[in-house]
Short mmCIF file of C-alpha atoms and ligand atoms in Angstrom, two decimals:
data_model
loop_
_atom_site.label_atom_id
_atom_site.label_comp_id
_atom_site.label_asym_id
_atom_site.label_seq_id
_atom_site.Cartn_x
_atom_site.Cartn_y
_atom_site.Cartn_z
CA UNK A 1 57.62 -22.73 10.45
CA UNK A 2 54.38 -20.80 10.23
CA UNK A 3 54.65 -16.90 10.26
CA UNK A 4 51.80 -14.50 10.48
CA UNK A 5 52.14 -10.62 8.51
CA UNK A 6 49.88 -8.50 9.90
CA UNK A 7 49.15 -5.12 9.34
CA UNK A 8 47.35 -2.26 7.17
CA UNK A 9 46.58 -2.66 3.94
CA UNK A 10 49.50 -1.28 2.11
CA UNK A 11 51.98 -1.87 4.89
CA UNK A 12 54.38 -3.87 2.26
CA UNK A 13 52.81 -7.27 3.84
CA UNK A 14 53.04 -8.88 0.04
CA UNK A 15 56.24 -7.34 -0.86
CA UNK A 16 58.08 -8.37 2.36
CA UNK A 17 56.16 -11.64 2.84
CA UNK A 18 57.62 -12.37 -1.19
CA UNK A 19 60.86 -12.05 0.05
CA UNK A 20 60.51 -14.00 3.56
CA UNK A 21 59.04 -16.94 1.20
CA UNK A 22 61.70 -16.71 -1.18
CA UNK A 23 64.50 -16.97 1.49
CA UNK A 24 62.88 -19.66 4.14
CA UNK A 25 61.62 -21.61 0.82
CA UNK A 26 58.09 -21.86 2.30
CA UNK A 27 55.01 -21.02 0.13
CA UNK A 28 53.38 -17.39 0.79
CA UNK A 29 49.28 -17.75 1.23
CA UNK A 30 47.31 -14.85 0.37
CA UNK A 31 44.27 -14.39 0.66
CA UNK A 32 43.61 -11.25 -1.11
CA UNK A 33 45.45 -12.90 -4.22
CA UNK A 34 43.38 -16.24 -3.95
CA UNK A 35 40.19 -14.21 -4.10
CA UNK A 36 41.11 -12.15 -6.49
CA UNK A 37 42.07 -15.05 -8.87
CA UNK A 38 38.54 -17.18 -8.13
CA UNK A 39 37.44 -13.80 -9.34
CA UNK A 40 38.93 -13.69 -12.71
CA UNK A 41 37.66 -17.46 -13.10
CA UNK A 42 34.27 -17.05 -12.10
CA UNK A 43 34.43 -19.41 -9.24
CA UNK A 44 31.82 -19.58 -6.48
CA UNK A 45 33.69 -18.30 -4.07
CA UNK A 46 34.89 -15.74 -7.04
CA UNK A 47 31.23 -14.92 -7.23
CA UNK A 48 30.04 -14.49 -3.82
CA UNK A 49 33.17 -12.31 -3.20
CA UNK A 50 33.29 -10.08 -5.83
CA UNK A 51 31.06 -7.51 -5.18
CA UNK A 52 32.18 -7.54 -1.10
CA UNK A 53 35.91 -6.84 -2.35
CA UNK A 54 35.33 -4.04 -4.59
CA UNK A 55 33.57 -2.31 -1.82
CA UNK A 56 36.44 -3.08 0.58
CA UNK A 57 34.42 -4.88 3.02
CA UNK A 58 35.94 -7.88 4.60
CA UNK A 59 34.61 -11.17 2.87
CA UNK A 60 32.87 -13.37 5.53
CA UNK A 61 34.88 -15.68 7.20
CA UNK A 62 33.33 -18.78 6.41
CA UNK A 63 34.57 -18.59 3.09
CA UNK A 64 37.87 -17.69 4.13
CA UNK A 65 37.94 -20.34 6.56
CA UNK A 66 37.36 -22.63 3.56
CA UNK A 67 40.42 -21.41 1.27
CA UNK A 68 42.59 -21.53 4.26
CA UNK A 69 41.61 -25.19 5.34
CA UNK A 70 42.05 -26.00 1.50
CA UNK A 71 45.52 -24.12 1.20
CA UNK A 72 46.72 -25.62 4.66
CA UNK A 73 46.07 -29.20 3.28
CA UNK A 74 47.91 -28.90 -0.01
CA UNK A 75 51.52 -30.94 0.42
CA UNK A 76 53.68 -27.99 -0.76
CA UNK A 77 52.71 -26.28 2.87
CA UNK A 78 53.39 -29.06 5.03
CA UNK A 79 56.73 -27.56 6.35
CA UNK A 80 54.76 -23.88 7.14
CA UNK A 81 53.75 -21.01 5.68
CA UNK A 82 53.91 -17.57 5.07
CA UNK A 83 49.86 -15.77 6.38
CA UNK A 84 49.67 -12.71 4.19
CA UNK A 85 46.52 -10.94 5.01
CA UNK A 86 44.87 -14.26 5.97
CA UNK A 87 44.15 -13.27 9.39
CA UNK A 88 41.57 -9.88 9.25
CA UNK A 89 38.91 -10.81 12.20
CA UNK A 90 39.26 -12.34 15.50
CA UNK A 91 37.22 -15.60 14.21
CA UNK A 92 39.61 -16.14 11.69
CA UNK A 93 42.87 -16.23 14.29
CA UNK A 94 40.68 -18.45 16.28
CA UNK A 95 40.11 -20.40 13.01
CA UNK A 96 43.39 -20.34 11.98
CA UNK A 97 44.91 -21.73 15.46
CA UNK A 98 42.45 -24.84 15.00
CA UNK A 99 43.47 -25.90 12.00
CA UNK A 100 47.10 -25.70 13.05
CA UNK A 101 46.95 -27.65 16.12
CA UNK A 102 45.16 -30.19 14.10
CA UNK A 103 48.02 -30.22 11.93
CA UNK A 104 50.40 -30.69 15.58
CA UNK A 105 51.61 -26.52 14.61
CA UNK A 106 50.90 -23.70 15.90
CA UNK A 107 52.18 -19.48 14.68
CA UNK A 108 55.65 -19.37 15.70
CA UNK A 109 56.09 -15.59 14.57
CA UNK A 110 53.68 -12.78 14.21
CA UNK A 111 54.83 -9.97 12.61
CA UNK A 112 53.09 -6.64 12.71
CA UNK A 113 54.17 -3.92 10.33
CA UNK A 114 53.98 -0.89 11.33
CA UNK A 115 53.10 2.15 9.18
CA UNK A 116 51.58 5.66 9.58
CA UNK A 117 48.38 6.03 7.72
CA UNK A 118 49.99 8.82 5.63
CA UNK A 119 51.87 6.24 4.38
CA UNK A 120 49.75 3.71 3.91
CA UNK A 121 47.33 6.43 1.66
CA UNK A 122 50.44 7.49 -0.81
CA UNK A 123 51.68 3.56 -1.09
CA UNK A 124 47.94 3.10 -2.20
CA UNK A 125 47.70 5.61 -4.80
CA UNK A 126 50.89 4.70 -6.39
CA UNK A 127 49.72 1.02 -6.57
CA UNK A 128 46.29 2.24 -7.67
CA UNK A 129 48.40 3.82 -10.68
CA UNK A 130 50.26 0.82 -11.66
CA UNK A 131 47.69 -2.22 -10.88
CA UNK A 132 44.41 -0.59 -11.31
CA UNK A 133 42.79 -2.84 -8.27
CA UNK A 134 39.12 -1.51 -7.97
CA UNK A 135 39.70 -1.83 -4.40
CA UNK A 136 42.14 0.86 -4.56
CA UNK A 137 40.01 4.02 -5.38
CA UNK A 138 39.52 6.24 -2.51
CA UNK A 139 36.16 5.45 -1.58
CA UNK A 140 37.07 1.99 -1.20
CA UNK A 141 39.82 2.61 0.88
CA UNK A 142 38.36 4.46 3.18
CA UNK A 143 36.52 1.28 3.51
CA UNK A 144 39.32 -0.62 3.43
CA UNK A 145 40.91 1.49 5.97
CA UNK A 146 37.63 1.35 8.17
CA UNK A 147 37.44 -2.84 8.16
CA UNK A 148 41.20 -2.91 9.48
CA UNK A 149 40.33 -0.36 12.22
CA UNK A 150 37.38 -2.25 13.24
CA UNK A 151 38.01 -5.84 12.86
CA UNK A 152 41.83 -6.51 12.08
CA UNK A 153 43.55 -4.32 15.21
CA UNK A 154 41.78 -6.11 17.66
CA UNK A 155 43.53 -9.38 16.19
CA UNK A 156 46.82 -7.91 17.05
CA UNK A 157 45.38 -7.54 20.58
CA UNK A 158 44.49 -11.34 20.32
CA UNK A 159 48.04 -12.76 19.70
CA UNK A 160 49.37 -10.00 21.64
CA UNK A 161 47.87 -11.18 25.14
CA UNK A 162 48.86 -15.24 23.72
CA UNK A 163 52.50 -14.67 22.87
CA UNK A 164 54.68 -12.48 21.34
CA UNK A 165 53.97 -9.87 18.39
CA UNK A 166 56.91 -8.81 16.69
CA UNK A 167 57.03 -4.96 15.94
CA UNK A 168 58.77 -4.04 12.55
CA UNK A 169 58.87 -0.10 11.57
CA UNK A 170 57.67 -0.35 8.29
CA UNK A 171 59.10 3.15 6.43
CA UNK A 172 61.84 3.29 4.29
CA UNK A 173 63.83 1.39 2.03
CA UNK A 174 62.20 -2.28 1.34
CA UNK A 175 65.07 -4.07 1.95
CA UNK A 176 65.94 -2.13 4.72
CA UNK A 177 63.06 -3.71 6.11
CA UNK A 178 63.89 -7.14 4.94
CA UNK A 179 66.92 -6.50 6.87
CA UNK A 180 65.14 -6.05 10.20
CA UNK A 181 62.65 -8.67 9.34
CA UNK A 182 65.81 -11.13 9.07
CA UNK A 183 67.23 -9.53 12.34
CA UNK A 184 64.38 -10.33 13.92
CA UNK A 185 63.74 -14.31 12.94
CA UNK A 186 67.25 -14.63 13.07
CA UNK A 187 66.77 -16.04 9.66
P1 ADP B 1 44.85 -5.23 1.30
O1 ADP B 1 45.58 -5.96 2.37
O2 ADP B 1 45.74 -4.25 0.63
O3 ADP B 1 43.56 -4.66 1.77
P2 ADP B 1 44.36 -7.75 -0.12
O4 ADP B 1 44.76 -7.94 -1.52
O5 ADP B 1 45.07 -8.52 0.91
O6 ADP B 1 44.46 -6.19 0.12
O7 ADP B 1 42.79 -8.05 0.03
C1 ADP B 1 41.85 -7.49 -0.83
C2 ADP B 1 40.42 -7.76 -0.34
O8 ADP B 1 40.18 -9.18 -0.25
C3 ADP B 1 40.08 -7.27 1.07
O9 ADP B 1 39.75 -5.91 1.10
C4 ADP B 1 38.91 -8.18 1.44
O10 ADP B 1 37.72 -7.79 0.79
C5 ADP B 1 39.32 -9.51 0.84
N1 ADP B 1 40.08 -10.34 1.81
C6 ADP B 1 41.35 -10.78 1.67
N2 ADP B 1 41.72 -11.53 2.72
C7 ADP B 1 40.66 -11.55 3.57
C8 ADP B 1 40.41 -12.13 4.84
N3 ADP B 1 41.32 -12.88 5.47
N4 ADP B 1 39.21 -11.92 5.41
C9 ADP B 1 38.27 -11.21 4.80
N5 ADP B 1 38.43 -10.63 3.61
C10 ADP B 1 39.61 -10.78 2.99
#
């Protein structure tokens, strides 16, 4: 089963999508994480996205069309996956849909979560506290804020009008949203 988590940047898409891997036993692919780690060991894609993430500009999706093609082909994700912050431009849903179908799979669930930006602004400055992510200062998540806005709503609009989107209010507790996620899937 492949599931897409979309939503803001600090909408709990890593926190939930840790649990959702945990209990469906498939592997969660992020993005954000991969970068950041070809980062810290000086890769080439590390290198060419550095300076774009710190800004909180969207890295161009050529490279992350390559990490996801890579990811997608590694035998531990054969059964599905869990898409955290993978898709971020219309391109890259188009992308992403390819590479599925050539694998005979397509998203079965897209789940958007949804949080106020009030939110989304404390959430980050309590992670920017305890992580120190240079993405996190406010100029960068303005940014941040800006590139979702721009060219990660209109992907909901995208699997909206091909399928279903699946709505989960995103406040509160964190396993109170677990709880509806499970609702939800059923599972
Ligand atoms: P958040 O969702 O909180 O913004 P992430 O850790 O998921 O943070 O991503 C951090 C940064 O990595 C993004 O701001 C962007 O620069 C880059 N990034 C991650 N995934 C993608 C993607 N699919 N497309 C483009 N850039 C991405």
């Amino acid at each position: 089963m492949d599931i897409l988590l979309l939503g803001p940047p600090g909408a709990g898409k890593g926190t939930q999508g840790a649990i959702l891997a945990g209990r469906l036993g498939l592997p969660k692919f992020a993005t954000g994480d991969l970068l950041r780690d070809a980062v810290k060991r000086g890769t080439p894609v590390g290198l060419q996205a550095r300076a774009i993430m710190e800004s909180g500009q969207l890295v161009n999706d050529d490279i992350i069309m390559g990490v996801v093609r890579e990811e997608l082909a590694k035998p531990e994700a054969r059964n599905g996956v869990i898409f955290d912050g993978v898709v971020r431009t219309v391109p890259q849903a188009e992308g992403v849909t390819r590479l599925l179908a050539e694998l005979g799979r397509k998203m079965d669930h897209v789940l958007f979560f949804d949080v106020t930006d009030e939110e989304i602004l404390g959430r980050i400055e309590k992670r920017r506290a305890i992580e120190g992510r240079a993405d996190d200062d406010p100029k960068a998540v303005a940014t941040r804020l800006r590139a979702y806005r721009d060219q990660t709503a209109p992907v909901l609009e995208w699997y909206r009008a091909r399928g279903g989107v699946q709505v989960i209010p995103a406040l509160g507790p964190v396993d109170e949203i677990a709880a509806r996620v499970k609702g939800l899937l059923g599972r």
